[in-house]
Coordinates of C-alpha atoms and ligand atoms in Angstrom, one line a residue:
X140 CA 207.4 157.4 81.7
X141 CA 205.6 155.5 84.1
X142 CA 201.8 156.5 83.7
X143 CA 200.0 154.8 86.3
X144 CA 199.1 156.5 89.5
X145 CA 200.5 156.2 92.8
X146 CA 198.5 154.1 94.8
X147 CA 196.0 156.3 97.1
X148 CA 196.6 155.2 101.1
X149 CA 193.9 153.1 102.3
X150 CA 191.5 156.0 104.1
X151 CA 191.1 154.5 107.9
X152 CA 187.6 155.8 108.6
X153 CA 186.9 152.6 111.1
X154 CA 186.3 153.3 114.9
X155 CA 184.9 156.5 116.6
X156 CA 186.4 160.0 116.7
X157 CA 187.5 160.9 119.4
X158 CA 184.4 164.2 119.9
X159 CA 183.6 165.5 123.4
X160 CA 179.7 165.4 123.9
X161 CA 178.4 168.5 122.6
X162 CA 174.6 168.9 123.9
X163 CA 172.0 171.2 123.1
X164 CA 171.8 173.7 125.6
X165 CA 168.4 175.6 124.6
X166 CA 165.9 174.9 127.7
X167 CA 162.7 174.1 126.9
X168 CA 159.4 173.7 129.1
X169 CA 157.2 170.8 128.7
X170 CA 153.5 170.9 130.3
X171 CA 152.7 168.6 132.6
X172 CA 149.5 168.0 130.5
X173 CA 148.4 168.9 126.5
X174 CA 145.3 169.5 126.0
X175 CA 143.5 170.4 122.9
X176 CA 143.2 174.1 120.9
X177 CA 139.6 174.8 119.9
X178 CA 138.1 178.3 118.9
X179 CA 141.3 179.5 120.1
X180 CA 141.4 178.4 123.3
X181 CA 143.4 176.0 125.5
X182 CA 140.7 173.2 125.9
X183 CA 141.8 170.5 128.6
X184 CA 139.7 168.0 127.4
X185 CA 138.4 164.9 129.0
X186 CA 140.9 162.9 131.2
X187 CA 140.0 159.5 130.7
X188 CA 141.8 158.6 127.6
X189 CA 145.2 160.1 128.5
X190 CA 148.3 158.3 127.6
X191 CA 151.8 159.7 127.5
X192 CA 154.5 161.0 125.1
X193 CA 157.8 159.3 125.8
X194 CA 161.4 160.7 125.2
X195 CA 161.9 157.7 122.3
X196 CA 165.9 158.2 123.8
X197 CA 165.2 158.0 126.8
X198 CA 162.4 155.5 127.2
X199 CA 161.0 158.4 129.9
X200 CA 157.5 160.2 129.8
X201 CA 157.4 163.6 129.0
X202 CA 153.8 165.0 129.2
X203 CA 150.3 163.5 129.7
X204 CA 148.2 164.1 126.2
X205 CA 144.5 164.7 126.3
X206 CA 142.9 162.5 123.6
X207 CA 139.9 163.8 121.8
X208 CA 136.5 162.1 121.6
X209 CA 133.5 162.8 119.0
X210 CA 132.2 165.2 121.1
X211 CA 135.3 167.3 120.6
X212 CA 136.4 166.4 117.6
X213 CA 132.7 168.0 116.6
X214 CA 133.6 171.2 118.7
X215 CA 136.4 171.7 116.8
X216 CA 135.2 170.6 113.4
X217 CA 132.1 173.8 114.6
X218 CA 135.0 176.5 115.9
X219 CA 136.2 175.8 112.1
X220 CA 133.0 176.2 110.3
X221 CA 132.3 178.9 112.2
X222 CA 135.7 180.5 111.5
X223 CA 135.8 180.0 108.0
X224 CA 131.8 181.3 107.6
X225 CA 132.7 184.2 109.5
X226 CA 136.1 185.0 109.2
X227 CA 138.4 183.7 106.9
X228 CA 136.9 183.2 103.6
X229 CA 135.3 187.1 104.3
X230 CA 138.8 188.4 105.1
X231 CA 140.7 189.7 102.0
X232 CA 143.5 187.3 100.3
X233 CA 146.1 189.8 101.1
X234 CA 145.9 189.9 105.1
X235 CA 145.1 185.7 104.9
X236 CA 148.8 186.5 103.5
X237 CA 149.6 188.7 106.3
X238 CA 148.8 186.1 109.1
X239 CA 150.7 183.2 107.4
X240 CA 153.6 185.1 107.0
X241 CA 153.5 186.0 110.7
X242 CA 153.2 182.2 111.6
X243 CA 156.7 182.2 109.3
X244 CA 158.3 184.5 111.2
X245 CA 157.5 183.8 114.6
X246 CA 158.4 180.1 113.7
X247 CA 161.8 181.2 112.9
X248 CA 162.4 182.6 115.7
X249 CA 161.3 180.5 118.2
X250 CA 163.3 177.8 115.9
X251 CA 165.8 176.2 118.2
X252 CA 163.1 175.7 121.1
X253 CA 161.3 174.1 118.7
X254 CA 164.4 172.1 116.8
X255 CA 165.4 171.1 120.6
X256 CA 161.4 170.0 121.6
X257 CA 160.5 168.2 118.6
X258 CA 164.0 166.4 118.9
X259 CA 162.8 165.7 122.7
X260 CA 159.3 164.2 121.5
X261 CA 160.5 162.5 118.7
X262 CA 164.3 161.4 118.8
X263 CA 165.7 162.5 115.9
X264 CA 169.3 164.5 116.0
X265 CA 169.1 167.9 116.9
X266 CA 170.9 168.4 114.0
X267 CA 167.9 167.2 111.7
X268 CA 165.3 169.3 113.6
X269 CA 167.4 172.3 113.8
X270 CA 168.9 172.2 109.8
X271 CA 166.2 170.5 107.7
X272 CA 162.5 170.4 110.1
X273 CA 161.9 173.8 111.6
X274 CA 163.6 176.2 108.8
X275 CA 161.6 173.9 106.1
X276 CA 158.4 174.2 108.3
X277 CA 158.9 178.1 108.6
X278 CA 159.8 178.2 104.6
X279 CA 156.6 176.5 103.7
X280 CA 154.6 179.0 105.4
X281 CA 156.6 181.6 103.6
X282 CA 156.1 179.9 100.7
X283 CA 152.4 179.5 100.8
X284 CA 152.1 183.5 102.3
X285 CA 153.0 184.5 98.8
X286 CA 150.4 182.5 97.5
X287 CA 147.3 183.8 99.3
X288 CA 146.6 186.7 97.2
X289 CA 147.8 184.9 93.9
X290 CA 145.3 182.2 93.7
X291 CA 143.9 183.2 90.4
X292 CA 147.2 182.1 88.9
X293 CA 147.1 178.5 90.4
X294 CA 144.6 177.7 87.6
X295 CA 144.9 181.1 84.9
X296 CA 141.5 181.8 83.6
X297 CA 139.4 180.0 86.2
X298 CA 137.5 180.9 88.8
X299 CA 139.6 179.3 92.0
X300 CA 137.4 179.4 95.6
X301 CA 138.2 177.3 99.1
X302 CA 136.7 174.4 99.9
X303 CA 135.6 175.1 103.3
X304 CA 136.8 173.3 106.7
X305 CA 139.9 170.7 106.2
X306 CA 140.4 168.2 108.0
X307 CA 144.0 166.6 108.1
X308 CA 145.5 163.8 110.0
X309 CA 149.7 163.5 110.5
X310 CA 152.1 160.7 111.1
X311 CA 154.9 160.9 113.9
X312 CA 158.0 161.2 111.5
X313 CA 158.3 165.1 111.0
X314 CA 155.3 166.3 113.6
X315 CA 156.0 170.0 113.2
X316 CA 156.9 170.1 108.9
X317 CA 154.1 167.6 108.3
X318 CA 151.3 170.3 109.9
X319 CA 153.3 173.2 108.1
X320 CA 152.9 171.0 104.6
X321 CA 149.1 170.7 105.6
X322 CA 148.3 174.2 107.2
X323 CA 150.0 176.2 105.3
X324 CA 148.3 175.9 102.0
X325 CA 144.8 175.2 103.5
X326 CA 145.1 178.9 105.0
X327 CA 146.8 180.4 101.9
X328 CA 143.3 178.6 99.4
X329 CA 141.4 180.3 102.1
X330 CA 140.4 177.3 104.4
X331 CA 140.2 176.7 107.8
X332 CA 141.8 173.2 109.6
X333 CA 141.3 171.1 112.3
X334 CA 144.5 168.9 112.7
X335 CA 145.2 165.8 114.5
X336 CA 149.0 164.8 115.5
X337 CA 150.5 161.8 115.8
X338 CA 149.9 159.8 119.3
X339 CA 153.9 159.6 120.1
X340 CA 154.6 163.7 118.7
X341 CA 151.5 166.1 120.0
X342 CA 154.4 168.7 121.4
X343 CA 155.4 170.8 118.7
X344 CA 152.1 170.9 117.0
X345 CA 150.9 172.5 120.3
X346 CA 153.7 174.9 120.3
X347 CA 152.8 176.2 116.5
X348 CA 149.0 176.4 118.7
X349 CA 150.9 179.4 121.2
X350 CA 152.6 180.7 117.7
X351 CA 148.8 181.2 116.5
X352 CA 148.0 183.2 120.4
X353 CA 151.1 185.2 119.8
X354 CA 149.8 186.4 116.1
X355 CA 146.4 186.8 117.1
X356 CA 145.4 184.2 114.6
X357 CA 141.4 184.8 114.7
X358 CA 140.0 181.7 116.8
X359 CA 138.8 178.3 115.1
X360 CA 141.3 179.2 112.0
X361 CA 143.0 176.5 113.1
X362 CA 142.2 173.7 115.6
X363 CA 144.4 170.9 117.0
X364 CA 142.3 167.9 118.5
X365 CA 144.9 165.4 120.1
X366 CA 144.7 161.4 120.6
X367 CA 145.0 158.4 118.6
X368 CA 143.4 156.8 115.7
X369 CA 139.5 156.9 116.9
X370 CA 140.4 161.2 117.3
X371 CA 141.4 160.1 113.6
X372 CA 138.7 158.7 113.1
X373 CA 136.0 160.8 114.5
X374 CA 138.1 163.7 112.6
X375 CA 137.8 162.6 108.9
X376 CA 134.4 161.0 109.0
X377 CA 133.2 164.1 110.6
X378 CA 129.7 165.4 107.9
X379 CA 130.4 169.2 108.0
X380 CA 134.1 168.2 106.7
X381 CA 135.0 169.6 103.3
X382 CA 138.5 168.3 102.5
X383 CA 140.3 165.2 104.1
X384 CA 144.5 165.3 104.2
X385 CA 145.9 162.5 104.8
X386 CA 149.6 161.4 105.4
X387 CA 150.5 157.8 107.5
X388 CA 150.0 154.5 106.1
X389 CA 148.7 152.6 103.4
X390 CA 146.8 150.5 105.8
X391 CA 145.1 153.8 107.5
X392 CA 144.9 155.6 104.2
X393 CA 142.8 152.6 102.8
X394 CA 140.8 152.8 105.5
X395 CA 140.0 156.3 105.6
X396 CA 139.1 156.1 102.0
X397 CA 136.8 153.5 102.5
X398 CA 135.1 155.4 105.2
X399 CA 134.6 158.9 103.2
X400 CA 133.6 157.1 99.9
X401 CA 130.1 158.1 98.8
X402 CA 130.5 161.6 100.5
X403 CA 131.3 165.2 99.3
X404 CA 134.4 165.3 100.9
X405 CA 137.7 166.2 98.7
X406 CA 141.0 164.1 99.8
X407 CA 144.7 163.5 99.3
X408 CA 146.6 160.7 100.5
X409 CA 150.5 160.6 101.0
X410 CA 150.8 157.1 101.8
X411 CA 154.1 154.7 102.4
X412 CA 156.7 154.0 100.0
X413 CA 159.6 151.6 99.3
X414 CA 162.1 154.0 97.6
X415 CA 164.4 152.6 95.3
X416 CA 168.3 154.2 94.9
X417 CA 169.5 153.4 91.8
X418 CA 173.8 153.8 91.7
X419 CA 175.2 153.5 87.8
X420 CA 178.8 152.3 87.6
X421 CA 179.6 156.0 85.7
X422 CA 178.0 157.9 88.9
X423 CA 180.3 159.9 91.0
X424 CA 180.4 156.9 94.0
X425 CA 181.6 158.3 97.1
X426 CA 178.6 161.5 96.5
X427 CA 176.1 158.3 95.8
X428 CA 177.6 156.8 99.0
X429 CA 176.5 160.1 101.0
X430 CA 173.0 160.2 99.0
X431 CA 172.3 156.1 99.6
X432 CA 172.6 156.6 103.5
X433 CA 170.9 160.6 103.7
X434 CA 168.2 158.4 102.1
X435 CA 167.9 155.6 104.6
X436 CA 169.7 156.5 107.6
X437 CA 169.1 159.9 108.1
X438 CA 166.3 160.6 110.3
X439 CA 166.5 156.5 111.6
X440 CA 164.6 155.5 108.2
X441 CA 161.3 157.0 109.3
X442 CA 161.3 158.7 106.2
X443 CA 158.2 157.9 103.5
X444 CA 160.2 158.4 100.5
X445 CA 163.4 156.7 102.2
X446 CA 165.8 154.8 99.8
X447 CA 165.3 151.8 101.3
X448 CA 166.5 149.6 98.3
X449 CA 169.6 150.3 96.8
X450 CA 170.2 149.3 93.2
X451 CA 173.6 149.0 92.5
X452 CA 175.2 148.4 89.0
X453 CA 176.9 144.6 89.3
X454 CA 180.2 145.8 88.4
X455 CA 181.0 148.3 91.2
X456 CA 178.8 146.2 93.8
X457 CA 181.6 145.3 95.9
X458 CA 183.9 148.5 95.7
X459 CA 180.5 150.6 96.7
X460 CA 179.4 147.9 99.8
X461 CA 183.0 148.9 100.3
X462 CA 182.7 152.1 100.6
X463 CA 179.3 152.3 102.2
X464 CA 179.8 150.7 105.0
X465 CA 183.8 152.1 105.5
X466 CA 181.4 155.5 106.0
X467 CA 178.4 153.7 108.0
X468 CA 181.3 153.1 110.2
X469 CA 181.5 157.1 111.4
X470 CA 178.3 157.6 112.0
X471 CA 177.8 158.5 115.2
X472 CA 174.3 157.2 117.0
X473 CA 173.2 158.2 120.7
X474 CA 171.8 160.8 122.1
X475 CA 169.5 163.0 119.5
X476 CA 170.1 166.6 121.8
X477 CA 173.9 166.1 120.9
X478 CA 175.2 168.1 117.9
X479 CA 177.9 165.4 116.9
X480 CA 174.5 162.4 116.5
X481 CA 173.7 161.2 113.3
X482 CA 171.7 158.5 113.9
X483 CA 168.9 159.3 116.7
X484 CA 165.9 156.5 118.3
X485 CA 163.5 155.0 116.6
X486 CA 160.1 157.0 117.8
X487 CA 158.3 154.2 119.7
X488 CA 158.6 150.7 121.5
X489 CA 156.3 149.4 118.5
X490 CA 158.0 151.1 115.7
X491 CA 161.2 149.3 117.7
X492 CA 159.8 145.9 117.5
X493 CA 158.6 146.6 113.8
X494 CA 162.4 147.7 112.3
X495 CA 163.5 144.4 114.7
X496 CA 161.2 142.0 113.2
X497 CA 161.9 143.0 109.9
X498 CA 165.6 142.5 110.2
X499 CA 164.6 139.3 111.8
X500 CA 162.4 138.6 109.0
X501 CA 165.1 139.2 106.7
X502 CA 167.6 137.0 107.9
X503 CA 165.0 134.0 107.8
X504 CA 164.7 134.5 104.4
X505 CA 168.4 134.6 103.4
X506 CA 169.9 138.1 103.8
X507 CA 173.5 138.7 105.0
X508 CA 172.9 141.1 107.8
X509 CA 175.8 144.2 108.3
X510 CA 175.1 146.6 110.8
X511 CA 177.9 149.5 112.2
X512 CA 178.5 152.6 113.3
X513 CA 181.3 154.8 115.2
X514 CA 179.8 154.0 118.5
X515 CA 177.5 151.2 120.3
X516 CA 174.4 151.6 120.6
X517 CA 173.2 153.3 123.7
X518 CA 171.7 150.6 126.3
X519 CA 168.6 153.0 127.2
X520 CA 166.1 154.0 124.6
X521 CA 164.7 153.0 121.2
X522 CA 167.8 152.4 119.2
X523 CA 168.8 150.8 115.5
X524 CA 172.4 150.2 114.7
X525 CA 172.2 151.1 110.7
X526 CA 171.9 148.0 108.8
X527 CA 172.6 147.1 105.2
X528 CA 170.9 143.6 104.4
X529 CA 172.5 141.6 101.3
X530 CA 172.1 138.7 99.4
X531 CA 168.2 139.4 99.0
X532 CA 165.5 139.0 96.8
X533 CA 163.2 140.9 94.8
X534 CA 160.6 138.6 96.5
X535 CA 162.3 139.0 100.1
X536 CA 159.7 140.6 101.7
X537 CA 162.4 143.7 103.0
X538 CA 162.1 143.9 99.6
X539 CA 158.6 144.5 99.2
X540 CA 157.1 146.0 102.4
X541 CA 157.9 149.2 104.2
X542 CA 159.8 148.9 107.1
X543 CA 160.4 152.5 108.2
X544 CA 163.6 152.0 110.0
X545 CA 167.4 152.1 109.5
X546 CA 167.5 149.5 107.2
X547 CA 168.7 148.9 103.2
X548 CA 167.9 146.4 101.3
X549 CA 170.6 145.8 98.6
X550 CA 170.0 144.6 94.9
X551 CA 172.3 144.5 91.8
X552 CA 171.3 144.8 87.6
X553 CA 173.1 145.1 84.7
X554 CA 171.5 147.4 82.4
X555 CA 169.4 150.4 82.7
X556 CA 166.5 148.4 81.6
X557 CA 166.8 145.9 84.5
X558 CA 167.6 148.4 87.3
X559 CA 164.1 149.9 85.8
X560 CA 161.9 146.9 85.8
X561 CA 163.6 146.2 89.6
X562 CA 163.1 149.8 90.5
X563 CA 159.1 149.7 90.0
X564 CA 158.2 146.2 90.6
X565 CA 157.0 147.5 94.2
X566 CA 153.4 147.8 94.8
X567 CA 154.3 151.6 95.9
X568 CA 155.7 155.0 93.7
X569 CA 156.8 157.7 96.1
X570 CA 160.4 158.4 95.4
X571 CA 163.5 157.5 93.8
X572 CA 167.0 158.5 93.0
X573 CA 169.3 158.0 90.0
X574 CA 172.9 158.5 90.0
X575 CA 174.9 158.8 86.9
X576 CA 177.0 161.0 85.5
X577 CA 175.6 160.3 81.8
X578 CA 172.4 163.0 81.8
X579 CA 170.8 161.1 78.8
X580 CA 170.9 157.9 80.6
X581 CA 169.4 160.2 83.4
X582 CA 166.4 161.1 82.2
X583 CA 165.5 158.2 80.6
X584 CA 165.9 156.1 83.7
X585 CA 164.4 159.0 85.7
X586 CA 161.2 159.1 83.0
X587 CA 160.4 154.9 83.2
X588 CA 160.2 154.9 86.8
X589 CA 156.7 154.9 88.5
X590 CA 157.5 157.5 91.3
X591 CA 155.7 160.9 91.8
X592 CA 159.2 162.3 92.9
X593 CA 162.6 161.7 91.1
X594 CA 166.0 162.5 92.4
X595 CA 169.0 163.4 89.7
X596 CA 172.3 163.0 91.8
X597 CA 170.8 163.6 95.0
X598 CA 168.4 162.2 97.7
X599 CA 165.9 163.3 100.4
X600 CA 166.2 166.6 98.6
X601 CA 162.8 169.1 99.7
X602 CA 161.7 172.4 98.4
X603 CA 158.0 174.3 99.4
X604 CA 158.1 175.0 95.6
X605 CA 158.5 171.8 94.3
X606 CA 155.5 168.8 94.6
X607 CA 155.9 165.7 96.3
X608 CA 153.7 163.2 96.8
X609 CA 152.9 159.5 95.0
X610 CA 151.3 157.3 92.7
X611 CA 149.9 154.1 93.0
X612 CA 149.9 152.8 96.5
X613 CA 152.0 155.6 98.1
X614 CA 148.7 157.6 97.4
X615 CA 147.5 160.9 95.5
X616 CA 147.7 164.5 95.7
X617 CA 150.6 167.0 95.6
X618 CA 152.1 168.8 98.6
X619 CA 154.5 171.7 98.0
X620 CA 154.0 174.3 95.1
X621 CA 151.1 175.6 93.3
X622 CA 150.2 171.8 92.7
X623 CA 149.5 171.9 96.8
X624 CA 147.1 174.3 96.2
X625 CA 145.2 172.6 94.1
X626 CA 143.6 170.2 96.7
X627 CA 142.6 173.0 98.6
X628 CA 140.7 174.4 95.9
X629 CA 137.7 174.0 94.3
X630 CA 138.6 175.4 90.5
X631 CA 135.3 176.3 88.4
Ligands
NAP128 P1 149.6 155.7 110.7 O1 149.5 154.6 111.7 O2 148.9 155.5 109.4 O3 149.2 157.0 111.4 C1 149.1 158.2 110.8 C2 148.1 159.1 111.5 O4 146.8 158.5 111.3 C3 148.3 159.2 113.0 O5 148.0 160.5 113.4 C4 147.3 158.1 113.5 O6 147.0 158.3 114.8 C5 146.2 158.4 112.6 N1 145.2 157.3 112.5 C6 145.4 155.9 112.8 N2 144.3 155.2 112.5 C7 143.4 156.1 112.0 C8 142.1 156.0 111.5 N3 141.4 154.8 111.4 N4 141.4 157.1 111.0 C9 142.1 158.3 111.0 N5 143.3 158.5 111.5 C10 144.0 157.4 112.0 O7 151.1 156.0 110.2 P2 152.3 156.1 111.2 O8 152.7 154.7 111.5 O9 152.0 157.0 112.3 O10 153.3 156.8 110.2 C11 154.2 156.1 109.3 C12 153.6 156.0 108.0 O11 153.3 157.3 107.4 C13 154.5 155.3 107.0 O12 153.8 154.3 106.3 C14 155.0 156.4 106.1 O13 155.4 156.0 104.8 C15 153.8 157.3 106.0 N6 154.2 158.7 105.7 C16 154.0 159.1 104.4 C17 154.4 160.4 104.1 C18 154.1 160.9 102.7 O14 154.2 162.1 102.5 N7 153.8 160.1 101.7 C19 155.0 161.2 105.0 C20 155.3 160.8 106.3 C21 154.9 159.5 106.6 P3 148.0 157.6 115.9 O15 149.4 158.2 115.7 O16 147.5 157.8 117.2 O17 148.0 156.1 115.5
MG129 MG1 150.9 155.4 114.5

C-alpha cells in the first residue's frame, strides 16, 4: 500500500478578491471646534494654539482642537480637587459603582458612532474599532464597576484609600481604550482625573466627555484638557497632582519622570516595546502565521506590545516566510470606514515619515525588503504597504528601536536557549509570544523571557482582568485587573 499522501494543490491566495466596497454607513457629527471639559462644562478654551485633527486616510482636517495652557490645565487640575474633596471620595463605593457602570452602558450603546469616529480620527479599520476598541473600552469600565465596592479585597487585610486627583496623559494608538484603561480604575479606587489626549485623536475622548453629561457624572470627576505636549506637560508637573499615568514613549516617559522626581506624586509608566514572536518548528504554523501578522499588522503596527520581531526556528524559516507572505498577500489595505480593510493609515504625516525612514534605514543596513498586499496602496492619505524585512541583524537597528509601523523584522535560532537570549537582548520587556505545541517547552521559554506580558499560542490577546504593562524600559505599573488598582491606591 502506498502510504504517502496525495500531494495537497498549491492554495492560490495571490491577487485581490474580487469584494464590492462595503462602507460604514453610521453618520456621525464632528464639531467644527473641540474644546476642553472642566467642572463639567464645555470650556472653549483659548484660540491661539489651535491646530487640527486630520482624517490620517484622507489627509483632510476634521475639527479645530483647543489646546490647553497652564492656566487651564490648573482649572481643571482645581474642578478635580474640588470634586474629589467634595464629592467623590464622600460618595459611597457602591454608587462610585453605579456611575461607572452607567459610563459602560451608555458606551455600548453609542458603540458604532464611536467605532465609526475614532476610525475617522485615527485611521484604523472599522473593523478594529468596532470588534476590539469600543466593546474592550466599554468592558473595562464594566470590569472596574465591580471593583468599586470591593476594594478591600485588592490588598485583604489592609486598609486600601484613593490617592486623590490623577493625572494621566494618552498616546494616539487606541484614543478611546487607552482613557477607558486609565479612567476606569482611577474612579473605581475612588479618584478623580484630569486626562490629556493625544494631539492627532482628541475626538472620541470628547465623546466619552457627552457620555459623562448624559449620566450626570457629578462635575470635575473627570476633566479632559486638550493640546499637545506642553498641555502634557503643564498636566503632570501640576503640585496639587496626586498620581501621574503615563502611556506614549520612552523618550516622554523619561522625561516626565525626570520632571516629578523629588515630589509626592505616585506614577506608572507604559512605555514602548519591541515585541519579539517566537515560532517553534513543532507550533501549529499557519495559526502562528495569523498570530505573527495580528501582532504587527493589525492596527498598521501602532501597537506598544506589537510583535515586531519574529523569531523563527531555522528549520521551517523558509516554508513559514512562505506562508506568511502567501497570506500578507490578501490583506486588503485602503479605506479604514470599509468593512472588507485590514490594513488602515498610519495616524500622522510624521508617524508616516518615521515607519518610511525606518524601512529606509533598514535597507541601508542590509535587510531584504518584502512588502504586499491584495490591493495598492491608496494614492491619498497616510499609507504602509505591510512589510517583512529579512536578512537582518540583532544589531540592525529595526532590530533594536521601535518603529511603530507595519513593519517585521525577521530573525532565525536553533534552540530554545538561543531564541531566548535573541528574544530579550532588547533594551525593552513589554510583550511576547511563544508558539509551540510542546507546553513544557512553553513555559520554560515563556518563564526566561524579560516581558511583563506573555502570549501561549496567541498574540495581541487583551482582557480587563488580566495585567499588562512592562518591565525595564517599556516602563512600570499594571493596567487591567486588580493589579490596576493598585496604582490608584494608597494601601496602609
Ligand atoms: P508620545 O509622543 O510619548 O506621546 C504620548 C502622549 O504624551 C501624548 O498625549 C503627547 O502629546 C504627550 N506628551 C508629549 N510630550 C510630553 C511631555 N513633555 N510631558 C507630558 N506629556 C507629553 O507617544 P506617541 O508617539 O504619541 O505614542 C506612541 C508611543 O506610545 C509608542 O512608543 C508606544 O509604544 C507607546 N505606547 C505604549 C503603550 C503601553 O501600554 N505600554 C500603549 C500605547 C502606546 P502629543 O500627542 O500632543 O505629542
Ligand atoms: Mg505624539
Amino acid at each position: 500500500m502506498n502510504k504517502t499522501a496525495p500531494k495537497k494543490p498549491e492554495l492560490q491566495l495571490q491577487g485581490a478578491l474580487d469584494l464590492s466596497p462595503s462602507p460604514e454607513s453610521c453618520p456621525v457629527t464632528f464639531r467644527e471646534r473641540y474644546g476642553h471639559f472642566i467642572d463639567g462644562k464645555r470650556v472653549a478654551g483659548k484660540d491661539a494654539d489651535d491646530f487640527d485633527t486630520l482624517n490620517p486616510a484622507t489627509g483632510q482636517p476634521i475639527a479645530r482642537v483647543a489646546a490647553a495652557d497652564a492656566t487651564e490645565v490648573d482649572k481643571a487640575v482645581k474642578a478635580a480637587r474640588k470634586a474629589y474633596d467634595k464629592v467623590w471620595s464622600k460618595m459611597s463605593p457602591a454608587d462610585r459603582g453605579k456611575y461607572i457602570y452607567r459610563i459602560a452602558r451608555r458606551l455600548q450603546e453609542r458603540s458604532r458612532e464611536l467605532a465609526v469616529a475614532e476610525t475617522i480620527d485615527n485611521g484604523k479599520p472599522i473593523r478594529e474599532t468596532r470588534d476590539v476598541d469600543v466593546p474592550l473600552a466599554a468592558q473595562h469600565f464594566f470590569y472596574y464597576a465591580g471593583w468599586a465596592d470591593k476594594l478591600q479585597y485588592a490588598a485583604p487585610g489592609r486598609d486600601v484609600r484613593p490617592l486623590g486627583v490623577a493625572a494621566q496623559v494618552i498616546p494616539w494608538n487606541f484614543p478611546l481604550l487607552m482613557a477607558a484603561w486609565k479612567i476606569a480604575p482611577a474612579l473605581a479606587a475612588g479618584n478623580t482625573v484630569v486626562i490629556k489626549p493625544a494631539e492627532t485623536t482628541p475626538i472620541t475622548v470628547t465623546m466619552l466627555t457627552e457620555i459623562f453629561e448624559e449620566i450626570d457624572l457629578p462635575p470635575g470627576v473627570v476633566n479632559v484638557v486638550n493640546g499637545a505636549g506642553a498641555t502634557g506637560a503643564a498636566l503632570v508637573t501640576h503640585p496639587d497632582v496626586d498620581k501621574v499615568a503615563f502611556t506614549g514613549s520612552t523618550g516622554v516617559g523619561r522625561i516626565i519622570m525626570r520632571a516629578i522626581a523629588g515630589t509626592k506624586k505616585k506614577a506608572t509608566m507604559e512605555l514602548g516595546g519591541k515585541g519579539a514572536n517566537i515560532v517553534f518548528a513543532d507550533a501549529a504554523l499557519d495559526q502562528a502565521v495569523e498570530g505573527v501578522i495580528n501582532g504587527i499588522f493589525f492596527n498598521q503596527g501602532h501597537v506598544c506590545c506589537a510583535g515586531s520581531r519574529l523569531l523563527v526556528e531555522e528549520s521551517i524559516a523558509a516554508d513559514f516566510l512562505d506562508r506568511l507572505r502567501r497570506r500578507v498577500s490578501t490583506l486588503r489595505i485602503g479605506n479604514p470606514l470599509d468593512k472588507n480593510t485590514d490594513i488602515g493609515a498610519i495616524n500622522s504625516a510624521e508617524q508616516l515619515a518615521t515607519v518610511e525612514r525606518y524601512i529606509a534605514i533598514g535597507q541601508r543596513e542590509g535587510a531584504e525588503l518584502w512588502q504586499g498586499a491584495a490591493c495598492a496602496r491608496p494614492d491619498a492619505g497616510y499609507f504602509v504597504m505591510p512589510t517583512i524585512l529579512t536578512g537582518v541583524q540583532q544589531s540592525d537597528t529595526v532590530v533594536r528601536e521601535e518603529i511603530f509601523g507595519p513593519v517585521l523584522s525577521v530573525l532565525t535560532f536553533r534552540t530554545p536557549d538561543e531564541a531566548v537570549k535573541k528574544a530579550n537582548d532588547t533594551e525593552y520587556g513589554l510583550a511576547a509570544g511563544v508558539w509551540t505545541e510542546k507546553t513544557s517547552k512553553l513555559f520554560d521559554v515563556a518563564h526566561r523571557l524579560n516581558a511583563g506580558v506573555v502570549w501561549a499560542n496567541g498574540y495581541n490577546l487583551f482582557d480587563p482582568a488580566s495585567p499588562f504593562g512592562g518591565i525595564r524600559h517599556s516602563g512600570f505599573g499594571r493596567e487591567g485587573g486588580p493589579a490596576g488598582l493598585m496604582p490608584y491606591l494608597e494601601v496602609r
